[in-house]
């Protein structure tokens, strides 16, 4: 499969990248890891005439902690995030999801910014970031804005980012003590598989080590965008954690999902899996929270 | 399409190339440099037959533009043997019968090499995980896993084995 023709721009910094994007009036596309865009260009589903490579833009690299926040550069790869050991309590749930994305080779290329901007309903990294209440920073020549991830996705393949904007970083708050996360992905085979359903959970336990002070659940592949599961969260809040409670939350999560039937699975099957995966992700989160 | 000058260090040798933007790293290696070890299979990241090490990390070279790789170090299967002495992975793949048609082998060995660069005695599970992005239509994987495990053992017992 050959790539169609295009012009390639290699800015060495963000300011220069914005200039190129402005010059082509938003018709130029940004290229990060290429694992999504180059595949689509080979399949001829998209044919941008201008590509702006981010490989020399160093401002988009690095994971920084400070002021109670953690900032993740948009070009950090799934492989690097899967191994983000130092800030495990905060980024553990993201690491779990990043480790399940694609294959080792894909993880070495695929970036967090690219995974968010593709806005695939089944993408893996949006879920941990939704339960972490992450925000993304969208920047352009006119300045930058911070958008909550729950308001970032607009539909399958669509986000609120303007064509002239670059997603520069993902921002999360540092986790409170007693916080743990879980991530579960169901595919038709173990690796190299886009999820049939995936789920992430985050629980913060009270000082008593039992009562759920904060609960977050996110689901993928069961709606036009990755979603939070407010019904499931409501069941959990303020209760004493237990596997029975997680089973209730799993049932409740079905009300949050709007799955479709496609060649990979029926809506009914997906709904059942929503409850199973929610329960499992919560159990994992609970175990991790108790270890903190 | 405006071509771009790039410099690649491939298997320890510096190359200066002028590449069209839509040239993939697989094409640059195979067609411009004549290094046909990395195979072109699916072209979309599924099969792993085009795997090379980019600054030490295995990647699908079919999903990297040659121009994106400007300034990086690349290792291909051609870079593993030292003179006539094969890399222990190459030897054990031959000895264990882990090669049949051989199409997947260069990619398989590059993924295995990346694993052994970081881990002396990987478990069978770790080996399967490291090779999970490489498809083989011939062997059923068991012999490949054995070959990698065998190579790891030989290497930890005293470096490269003469062939
Ligand atoms: C074999 C294979 C398996 C895969 N498996 C999975 C999987 O299991 N789970 C999963 O979630 N995904 C999977 N993917 C999809 C893909 O790897 C991910 O979505 C990846 O994170 C995309 O990141 P990228 O850096 O490669 O993006 P690119 O392909 O470079 O870009 C993707 C899109 O985002 C835009 N973009 C990228 N970065 C920015 C930025 N900073 N600002 C603005 N726009 C930007 C691009 O213009 C493009 O439209 C797989 C892909 C392949 C080829
Ligand atoms: S040819 Fe690159 S992964 Fe198949
Ligand atoms: S040996 Fe034939 S594909 Fe693996």
CSV table of N, CA, C and O in Angstrom, one decimal, chain A residues 146-258:
chain,number,residue,atom,x,y,z
A,146,UNK,N,-7.9,25.6,27.8
A,146,UNK,CA,-7.9,24.3,28.4
A,146,UNK,C,-9.4,23.8,28.3
A,146,UNK,O,-10.3,24.5,28.7
A,147,UNK,N,-9.5,22.6,27.9
A,147,UNK,CA,-10.8,22.0,27.7
A,147,UNK,C,-10.9,20.7,28.5
A,147,UNK,O,-10.0,19.8,28.4
A,148,UNK,N,-12.0,20.5,29.3
A,148,UNK,CA,-12.1,19.2,30.0
A,148,UNK,C,-12.3,18.1,29.0
A,148,UNK,O,-12.9,18.3,27.9
A,149,UNK,N,-11.7,16.9,29.3
A,149,UNK,CA,-11.8,15.9,28.3
A,149,UNK,C,-13.2,15.4,28.0
A,149,UNK,O,-13.6,15.0,26.9
A,150,UNK,N,-14.1,15.6,29.0
A,150,UNK,CA,-15.5,15.2,28.9
A,150,UNK,C,-16.2,16.1,27.8
A,150,UNK,O,-17.3,15.7,27.3
A,151,UNK,N,-15.6,17.3,27.6
A,151,UNK,CA,-16.2,18.2,26.6
A,151,UNK,C,-15.4,18.2,25.3
A,151,UNK,O,-15.7,18.9,24.3
A,152,UNK,N,-14.4,17.3,25.2
A,152,UNK,CA,-13.4,17.4,24.0
A,152,UNK,C,-14.0,16.6,22.8
A,152,UNK,O,-13.8,17.0,21.7
A,153,UNK,N,-14.6,15.4,23.1
A,153,UNK,CA,-15.0,14.6,22.0
A,153,UNK,C,-16.4,15.0,21.5
A,153,UNK,O,-17.3,15.3,22.3
A,154,UNK,N,-16.5,15.1,20.2
A,154,UNK,CA,-17.8,15.6,19.6
A,154,UNK,C,-18.5,14.6,18.9
A,154,UNK,O,-19.7,14.8,18.5
A,155,UNK,N,-17.9,13.4,18.6
A,155,UNK,CA,-18.6,12.4,17.9
A,155,UNK,C,-17.5,11.4,17.3
A,155,UNK,O,-16.3,11.7,17.6
A,156,UNK,N,-17.9,10.4,16.6
A,156,UNK,CA,-16.8,9.5,16.1
A,156,UNK,C,-15.9,10.2,15.2
A,156,UNK,O,-16.3,10.9,14.3
A,157,UNK,N,-14.6,10.2,15.6
A,157,UNK,CA,-13.6,10.9,14.8
A,157,UNK,C,-13.6,12.4,14.9
A,157,UNK,O,-12.9,13.1,14.1
A,158,UNK,N,-14.4,12.9,15.8
A,158,UNK,CA,-14.5,14.4,15.9
A,158,UNK,C,-14.3,15.0,17.3
A,158,UNK,O,-14.7,14.4,18.3
A,159,UNK,N,-13.6,16.1,17.3
A,159,UNK,CA,-13.3,16.7,18.6
A,159,UNK,C,-13.6,18.2,18.4
A,159,UNK,O,-13.9,18.7,17.3
A,160,UNK,N,-13.5,18.9,19.5
A,160,UNK,CA,-13.8,20.4,19.5
A,160,UNK,C,-12.5,21.2,19.1
A,160,UNK,O,-12.6,22.4,18.9
A,161,UNK,N,-11.4,20.4,18.8
A,161,UNK,CA,-10.2,21.1,18.4
A,161,UNK,C,-10.4,21.7,17.0
A,161,UNK,O,-10.9,21.1,16.1
A,162,UNK,N,-9.9,22.9,16.8
A,162,UNK,CA,-10.0,23.6,15.5
A,162,UNK,C,-8.8,23.0,14.7
A,162,UNK,O,-7.8,22.7,15.2
A,163,UNK,N,-9.0,23.0,13.3
A,163,UNK,CA,-7.9,22.5,12.5
A,163,UNK,C,-6.6,23.3,12.7
A,163,UNK,O,-5.5,22.7,12.4
A,164,UNK,N,-6.7,24.5,13.1
A,164,UNK,CA,-5.4,25.3,13.3
A,164,UNK,C,-4.8,25.1,14.7
A,164,UNK,O,-3.8,25.8,15.0
A,165,UNK,N,-5.5,24.3,15.5
A,165,UNK,CA,-5.0,24.1,16.9
A,165,UNK,C,-4.2,22.8,17.0
A,165,UNK,O,-4.4,21.8,16.3
A,166,UNK,N,-3.2,22.8,17.9
A,166,UNK,CA,-2.5,21.6,18.3
A,166,UNK,C,-2.8,21.3,19.7
A,166,UNK,O,-2.8,22.2,20.6
A,167,UNK,N,-3.1,20.0,20.0
A,167,UNK,CA,-3.2,19.6,21.4
A,167,UNK,C,-1.8,19.5,21.9
A,167,UNK,O,-1.0,18.7,21.4
A,168,UNK,N,-1.5,20.3,22.9
A,168,UNK,CA,-0.1,20.4,23.3
A,168,UNK,C,0.2,19.5,24.6
A,168,UNK,O,1.2,19.0,24.7
A,169,UNK,N,-0.8,19.5,25.5
A,169,UNK,CA,-0.6,18.6,26.6
A,169,UNK,C,-1.9,18.2,27.3
A,169,UNK,O,-2.9,18.8,27.0
A,170,UNK,N,-1.8,17.2,28.1
A,170,UNK,CA,-2.9,16.7,28.9
A,170,UNK,C,-2.5,17.0,30.4
A,170,UNK,O,-1.4,16.8,30.8
A,171,UNK,N,-3.5,17.5,31.1
A,171,UNK,CA,-3.3,18.0,32.5
A,171,UNK,C,-4.2,17.2,33.4
A,171,UNK,O,-5.4,17.1,33.2
A,172,UNK,N,-3.6,16.6,34.5
A,172,UNK,CA,-4.5,16.0,35.5
A,172,UNK,C,-4.0,16.5,36.9
A,172,UNK,O,-2.9,17.0,37.0
A,173,UNK,N,-5.0,16.4,37.8
A,173,UNK,CA,-4.6,16.8,39.2
A,173,UNK,C,-3.9,15.6,39.9
A,173,UNK,O,-4.3,14.4,39.6
A,174,UNK,N,-3.0,15.9,40.8
A,174,UNK,CA,-2.4,14.8,41.5
A,174,UNK,C,-3.4,14.0,42.4
A,174,UNK,O,-4.4,14.7,42.9
A,175,UNK,N,-3.3,12.7,42.5
A,175,UNK,CA,-4.3,11.9,43.2
A,175,UNK,C,-4.2,12.1,44.7
A,175,UNK,O,-3.1,12.3,45.2
A,176,UNK,N,-5.4,12.0,45.3
A,176,UNK,CA,-5.4,12.0,46.8
A,176,UNK,C,-4.9,10.7,47.3
A,176,UNK,O,-5.0,9.7,46.5
A,177,UNK,N,-4.4,10.6,48.5
A,177,UNK,CA,-4.1,9.3,49.1
A,177,UNK,C,-5.3,8.4,49.0
A,177,UNK,O,-6.5,8.9,49.1
A,178,UNK,N,-5.1,7.1,49.0
A,178,UNK,CA,-6.3,6.2,49.0
A,178,UNK,C,-6.9,6.1,47.6
A,178,UNK,O,-8.1,5.6,47.5
A,179,UNK,N,-6.2,6.5,46.5
A,179,UNK,CA,-6.8,6.4,45.2
A,179,UNK,C,-6.2,5.3,44.4
A,179,UNK,O,-5.0,5.1,44.5
A,180,UNK,N,-7.0,4.5,43.7
A,180,UNK,CA,-6.5,3.5,42.8
A,180,UNK,C,-7.3,3.4,41.6
A,180,UNK,O,-8.5,3.7,41.6
A,181,UNK,N,-6.7,2.8,40.5
A,181,UNK,CA,-7.4,2.8,39.3
A,181,UNK,C,-7.5,1.3,38.7
A,181,UNK,O,-6.7,0.5,39.1
A,182,UNK,N,-8.4,1.1,37.8
A,182,UNK,CA,-8.4,-0.2,37.1
A,182,UNK,C,-8.8,0.1,35.6
A,182,UNK,O,-9.5,1.0,35.3
A,183,UNK,N,-8.3,-0.8,34.8
A,183,UNK,CA,-8.6,-0.8,33.3
A,183,UNK,C,-8.8,-2.2,32.8
A,183,UNK,O,-8.0,-3.0,33.0
A,184,UNK,N,-9.9,-2.4,32.1
A,184,UNK,CA,-10.2,-3.7,31.5
A,184,UNK,C,-10.6,-3.5,30.0
A,184,UNK,O,-11.4,-2.6,29.7
A,185,UNK,N,-10.0,-4.4,29.2
A,185,UNK,CA,-10.3,-4.2,27.8
A,185,UNK,C,-10.7,-5.6,27.2
A,185,UNK,O,-10.1,-6.6,27.5
A,186,UNK,N,-11.8,-5.6,26.5
A,186,UNK,CA,-12.2,-6.9,25.9
A,186,UNK,C,-12.1,-6.8,24.4
A,186,UNK,O,-12.7,-5.9,23.8
A,187,UNK,N,-11.3,-7.7,23.9
A,187,UNK,CA,-11.2,-7.7,22.4
A,187,UNK,C,-11.4,-9.2,21.9
A,187,UNK,O,-11.6,-10.1,22.7
A,188,UNK,N,-11.4,-9.3,20.6
A,188,UNK,CA,-11.6,-10.7,20.1
A,188,UNK,C,-10.4,-11.5,20.2
A,188,UNK,O,-10.4,-12.7,20.2
A,189,UNK,N,-9.2,-10.8,20.2
A,189,UNK,CA,-8.0,-11.6,20.5
A,189,UNK,C,-7.2,-10.7,21.5
A,189,UNK,O,-7.5,-9.6,21.8
A,190,UNK,N,-6.1,-11.2,22.0
A,190,UNK,CA,-5.4,-10.6,23.1
A,190,UNK,C,-4.7,-9.3,22.7
A,190,UNK,O,-4.7,-8.3,23.5
A,191,UNK,N,-4.0,-9.3,21.6
A,191,UNK,CA,-3.3,-8.1,21.3
A,191,UNK,C,-3.7,-7.5,19.9
A,191,UNK,O,-4.4,-8.2,19.2
A,192,UNK,N,-3.2,-6.4,19.6
A,192,UNK,CA,-3.5,-5.8,18.3
A,192,UNK,C,-5.0,-5.7,18.0
A,192,UNK,O,-5.4,-5.9,16.9
A,193,UNK,N,-5.7,-5.4,19.0
A,193,UNK,CA,-7.2,-5.4,18.8
A,193,UNK,C,-7.8,-4.2,19.4
A,193,UNK,O,-7.5,-3.8,20.5
A,194,UNK,N,-8.6,-3.5,18.6
A,194,UNK,CA,-9.4,-2.4,19.1
A,194,UNK,C,-10.5,-3.0,20.0
A,194,UNK,O,-11.0,-4.1,19.7
A,195,UNK,N,-10.7,-2.4,21.1
A,195,UNK,CA,-11.6,-2.9,22.1
A,195,UNK,C,-13.0,-3.1,21.5
A,195,UNK,O,-13.6,-2.3,20.8
A,196,UNK,N,-13.7,-4.2,22.0
A,196,UNK,CA,-15.1,-4.5,21.7
A,196,UNK,C,-15.9,-3.7,22.8
A,196,UNK,O,-16.9,-3.1,22.5
A,197,UNK,N,-15.3,-3.7,24.0
A,197,UNK,CA,-15.8,-2.8,25.0
A,197,UNK,C,-14.6,-2.6,25.9
A,197,UNK,O,-13.8,-3.6,26.1
A,198,UNK,N,-14.4,-1.4,26.4
A,198,UNK,CA,-13.3,-1.2,27.4
A,198,UNK,C,-13.8,-0.3,28.5
A,198,UNK,O,-14.8,0.4,28.4
A,199,UNK,N,-13.2,-0.4,29.7
A,199,UNK,CA,-13.7,0.3,30.9
A,199,UNK,C,-12.6,0.7,31.8
A,199,UNK,O,-11.6,-0.1,31.9
A,200,UNK,N,-12.7,1.9,32.4
A,200,UNK,CA,-11.7,2.3,33.4
A,200,UNK,C,-12.5,2.7,34.6
A,200,UNK,O,-13.6,3.2,34.5
A,201,UNK,N,-11.8,2.6,35.8
A,201,UNK,CA,-12.5,3.0,37.0
A,201,UNK,C,-11.4,3.6,37.9
A,201,UNK,O,-10.2,3.3,37.8
A,202,UNK,N,-11.8,4.6,38.7
A,202,UNK,CA,-10.9,5.2,39.7
A,202,UNK,C,-11.7,5.3,41.0
A,202,UNK,O,-12.9,5.8,41.0
A,203,UNK,N,-11.2,4.9,42.1
A,203,UNK,CA,-11.8,5.0,43.4
A,203,UNK,C,-10.9,5.7,44.4
A,203,UNK,O,-9.7,5.4,44.4
A,204,UNK,N,-11.5,6.6,45.2
A,204,UNK,CA,-10.7,7.1,46.3
A,204,UNK,C,-11.4,6.7,47.6
A,204,UNK,O,-12.6,7.0,47.7
A,205,UNK,N,-10.7,6.0,48.5
A,205,UNK,CA,-11.3,5.6,49.7
A,205,UNK,C,-11.0,6.6,50.8
A,205,UNK,O,-10.0,7.3,50.9
A,206,UNK,N,-12.0,6.7,51.7
A,206,UNK,CA,-11.9,7.6,52.9
A,206,UNK,C,-10.8,7.1,53.8
A,206,UNK,O,-10.3,6.0,53.6
A,207,UNK,N,-10.5,7.9,54.8
A,207,UNK,CA,-9.4,7.5,55.8
A,207,UNK,C,-9.7,6.1,56.4
A,207,UNK,O,-8.8,5.4,56.8
A,208,UNK,N,-11.0,5.8,56.5
A,208,UNK,CA,-11.3,4.5,57.1
A,208,UNK,C,-10.9,3.3,56.2
A,208,UNK,O,-11.0,2.2,56.6
A,209,UNK,N,-10.5,3.6,55.0
A,209,UNK,CA,-10.0,2.6,54.1
A,209,UNK,C,-11.2,1.8,53.4
A,209,UNK,O,-10.9,0.8,52.8
A,210,UNK,N,-12.4,2.2,53.7
A,210,UNK,CA,-13.6,1.4,53.2
A,210,UNK,C,-14.6,2.2,52.4
A,210,UNK,O,-15.1,1.8,51.4
A,211,UNK,N,-14.9,3.4,52.9
A,211,UNK,CA,-16.0,4.2,52.3
A,211,UNK,C,-15.5,4.9,51.0
A,211,UNK,O,-14.3,5.4,51.0
A,212,UNK,N,-16.3,4.8,50.0
A,212,UNK,CA,-15.9,5.4,48.7
A,212,UNK,C,-16.2,6.9,48.7
A,212,UNK,O,-17.3,7.4,48.8
A,213,UNK,N,-15.1,7.7,48.7
A,213,UNK,CA,-15.2,9.1,48.8
A,213,UNK,C,-15.3,9.7,47.4
A,213,UNK,O,-16.0,10.8,47.2
A,214,UNK,N,-14.7,9.0,46.4
A,214,UNK,CA,-14.8,9.5,45.0
A,214,UNK,C,-14.8,8.3,44.1
A,214,UNK,O,-14.1,7.4,44.3
A,215,UNK,N,-15.7,8.3,43.1
A,215,UNK,CA,-15.8,7.2,42.2
A,215,UNK,C,-16.0,7.7,40.8
A,215,UNK,O,-16.7,8.7,40.5
A,216,UNK,N,-15.2,7.1,39.9
A,216,UNK,CA,-15.3,7.5,38.5
A,216,UNK,C,-15.3,6.2,37.7
A,216,UNK,O,-14.5,5.3,37.9
A,217,UNK,N,-16.2,6.2,36.7
A,217,UNK,CA,-16.2,5.1,35.7
A,217,UNK,C,-16.3,5.6,34.3
A,217,UNK,O,-17.0,6.6,34.1
A,218,UNK,N,-15.5,5.1,33.4
A,218,UNK,CA,-15.6,5.5,32.0
A,218,UNK,C,-15.7,4.3,31.1
A,218,UNK,O,-15.1,3.2,31.4
A,219,UNK,N,-16.4,4.4,30.0
A,219,UNK,CA,-16.6,3.3,29.1
A,219,UNK,C,-16.3,3.6,27.7
A,219,UNK,O,-16.5,4.8,27.3
A,220,UNK,N,-15.8,2.6,26.9
A,220,UNK,CA,-15.4,2.9,25.6
A,220,UNK,C,-16.1,1.9,24.6
A,220,UNK,O,-16.5,0.8,25.1
A,221,UNK,N,-16.3,2.3,23.4
A,221,UNK,CA,-16.9,1.4,22.3
A,221,UNK,C,-18.4,1.1,22.6
A,221,UNK,O,-19.0,0.3,21.9
A,222,UNK,N,-19.0,1.9,23.4
A,222,UNK,CA,-20.5,1.7,23.7
A,222,UNK,C,-21.3,2.9,23.5
A,222,UNK,O,-22.5,3.0,23.9
A,223,UNK,N,-20.7,3.9,22.8
A,223,UNK,CA,-21.4,5.2,22.5
A,223,UNK,C,-20.6,5.9,21.4
A,223,UNK,O,-19.5,5.4,21.1
A,224,UNK,N,-21.1,6.9,20.8
A,224,UNK,CA,-20.3,7.6,19.7
A,224,UNK,C,-19.0,8.1,20.1
A,224,UNK,O,-18.1,8.4,19.3
A,225,UNK,N,-18.8,8.4,21.4
A,225,UNK,CA,-17.5,8.8,22.0
A,225,UNK,C,-17.2,8.0,23.2
A,225,UNK,O,-18.1,7.4,23.8
A,226,UNK,N,-16.0,8.1,23.7
A,226,UNK,CA,-15.8,7.5,25.1
A,226,UNK,C,-16.6,8.3,26.1
A,226,UNK,O,-16.8,9.5,25.9
A,227,UNK,N,-17.2,7.6,27.0
A,227,UNK,CA,-18.1,8.3,28.0
A,227,UNK,C,-17.8,8.1,29.4
A,227,UNK,O,-17.2,7.0,29.8
A,228,UNK,N,-18.3,9.0,30.3
A,228,UNK,CA,-18.3,8.7,31.7
A,228,UNK,C,-19.6,7.9,32.0
A,228,UNK,O,-20.5,8.0,31.2
A,229,UNK,N,-19.7,7.2,33.1
A,229,UNK,CA,-20.9,6.5,33.5
A,229,UNK,C,-21.4,7.0,34.8
A,229,UNK,O,-21.2,6.4,35.9
A,230,UNK,N,-22.2,8.1,34.7
A,230,UNK,CA,-22.7,8.7,36.0
A,230,UNK,C,-23.6,7.9,36.8
A,230,UNK,O,-23.6,8.0,38.0
A,231,UNK,N,-24.4,7.0,36.2
A,231,UNK,CA,-25.3,6.2,37.0
A,231,UNK,C,-24.5,5.2,37.8
A,231,UNK,O,-24.8,5.0,39.0
A,232,UNK,N,-23.5,4.7,37.2
A,232,UNK,CA,-22.6,3.7,38.0
A,232,UNK,C,-21.9,4.5,39.1
A,232,UNK,O,-21.8,4.0,40.3
A,233,UNK,N,-21.5,5.7,38.9
A,233,UNK,CA,-20.7,6.5,39.9
A,233,UNK,C,-21.7,6.8,41.0
A,233,UNK,O,-21.3,6.8,42.2
A,234,UNK,N,-22.9,7.1,40.7
A,234,UNK,CA,-23.9,7.4,41.8
A,234,UNK,C,-24.1,6.3,42.7
A,234,UNK,O,-24.2,6.5,44.0
A,235,UNK,N,-24.2,5.1,42.2
A,235,UNK,CA,-24.3,3.9,43.0
A,235,UNK,C,-23.2,3.7,44.0
A,235,UNK,O,-23.4,3.3,45.2
A,236,UNK,N,-22.0,4.2,43.6
A,236,UNK,CA,-20.8,3.9,44.4
A,236,UNK,C,-20.6,4.9,45.5
A,236,UNK,O,-20.1,4.6,46.6
A,237,UNK,N,-20.9,6.2,45.2
A,237,UNK,CA,-20.5,7.3,46.1
A,237,UNK,C,-21.0,7.2,47.5
A,237,UNK,O,-22.2,7.0,47.7
A,238,UNK,N,-20.1,7.3,48.5
A,238,UNK,CA,-20.5,7.3,49.9
A,238,UNK,C,-20.7,5.9,50.5
A,238,UNK,O,-21.0,5.8,51.7
A,239,UNK,N,-20.7,4.8,49.7
A,239,UNK,CA,-21.0,3.5,50.1
A,239,UNK,C,-19.7,2.8,50.6
A,239,UNK,O,-18.6,3.2,50.2
A,240,UNK,N,-19.8,1.7,51.3
A,240,UNK,CA,-18.7,0.9,51.7
A,240,UNK,C,-18.4,0.0,50.5
A,240,UNK,O,-19.2,-0.8,50.0
A,241,UNK,N,-17.1,0.0,50.1
A,241,UNK,CA,-16.7,-0.8,48.9
A,241,UNK,C,-16.9,-2.3,49.2
A,241,UNK,O,-16.5,-2.8,50.2
A,242,UNK,N,-17.4,-3.0,48.2
A,242,UNK,CA,-17.5,-4.4,48.2
A,242,UNK,C,-17.8,-5.0,46.8
A,242,UNK,O,-18.2,-4.2,46.0
A,243,UNK,N,-17.5,-6.2,46.6
A,243,UNK,CA,-17.8,-6.8,45.3
A,243,UNK,C,-19.3,-6.7,44.9
A,243,UNK,O,-19.6,-6.6,43.8
A,244,UNK,N,-20.2,-6.9,46.0
A,244,UNK,CA,-21.6,-6.8,45.7
A,244,UNK,C,-21.9,-5.4,45.2
A,244,UNK,O,-22.7,-5.2,44.2
A,245,UNK,N,-21.3,-4.4,45.8
A,245,UNK,CA,-21.6,-3.0,45.4
A,245,UNK,C,-21.1,-2.8,44.0
A,245,UNK,O,-21.8,-2.2,43.2
A,246,UNK,N,-20.0,-3.4,43.7
A,246,UNK,CA,-19.4,-3.2,42.3
A,246,UNK,C,-20.4,-3.9,41.3
A,246,UNK,O,-20.5,-3.4,40.2
A,247,UNK,N,-21.0,-5.0,41.7
A,247,UNK,CA,-21.9,-5.7,40.8
A,247,UNK,C,-23.1,-4.8,40.5
A,247,UNK,O,-23.6,-4.7,39.4
A,248,UNK,N,-23.6,-4.1,41.6
A,248,UNK,CA,-24.7,-3.1,41.4
A,248,UNK,C,-24.3,-2.0,40.4
A,248,UNK,O,-25.1,-1.6,39.6
A,249,UNK,N,-23.1,-1.5,40.7
A,249,UNK,CA,-22.6,-0.4,39.8
A,249,UNK,C,-22.5,-0.9,38.4
A,249,UNK,O,-22.8,-0.2,37.4
A,250,UNK,N,-22.1,-2.1,38.2
A,250,UNK,CA,-22.0,-2.7,36.8
A,250,UNK,C,-23.4,-2.7,36.2
A,250,UNK,O,-23.5,-2.4,35.0
A,251,UNK,N,-24.4,-3.1,36.9
A,251,UNK,CA,-25.7,-3.1,36.4
A,251,UNK,C,-26.2,-1.7,36.0
A,251,UNK,O,-26.7,-1.5,34.9
A,252,UNK,N,-25.9,-0.8,36.9
A,252,UNK,CA,-26.2,0.6,36.7
A,252,UNK,C,-25.6,1.2,35.4
A,252,UNK,O,-26.1,2.0,34.7
A,253,UNK,N,-24.3,0.7,35.2
A,253,UNK,CA,-23.6,1.3,34.1
A,253,UNK,C,-24.3,1.0,32.7
A,253,UNK,O,-24.0,1.7,31.7
A,254,UNK,N,-25.1,-0.1,32.7
A,254,UNK,CA,-25.8,-0.4,31.4
A,254,UNK,C,-26.7,0.8,31.0
A,254,UNK,O,-26.9,1.0,29.8
A,255,UNK,N,-27.2,1.6,32.0
A,255,UNK,CA,-28.0,2.7,31.7
A,255,UNK,C,-27.2,3.9,31.0
A,255,UNK,O,-27.8,4.8,30.4
A,256,UNK,N,-25.9,3.8,31.3
A,256,UNK,CA,-25.1,4.9,30.7
A,256,UNK,C,-24.6,4.6,29.3
A,256,UNK,O,-24.2,5.5,28.6
A,257,UNK,N,-24.7,3.3,28.9
A,257,UNK,CA,-24.2,2.9,27.6
A,257,UNK,C,-25.2,3.0,26.5
A,257,UNK,O,-26.4,2.7,26.8
A,258,UNK,N,-24.8,3.3,25.3
A,258,UNK,CA,-25.7,3.2,24.2
A,258,UNK,C,-25.1,2.5,23.0
A,258,UNK,O,-24.7,3.1,22.0
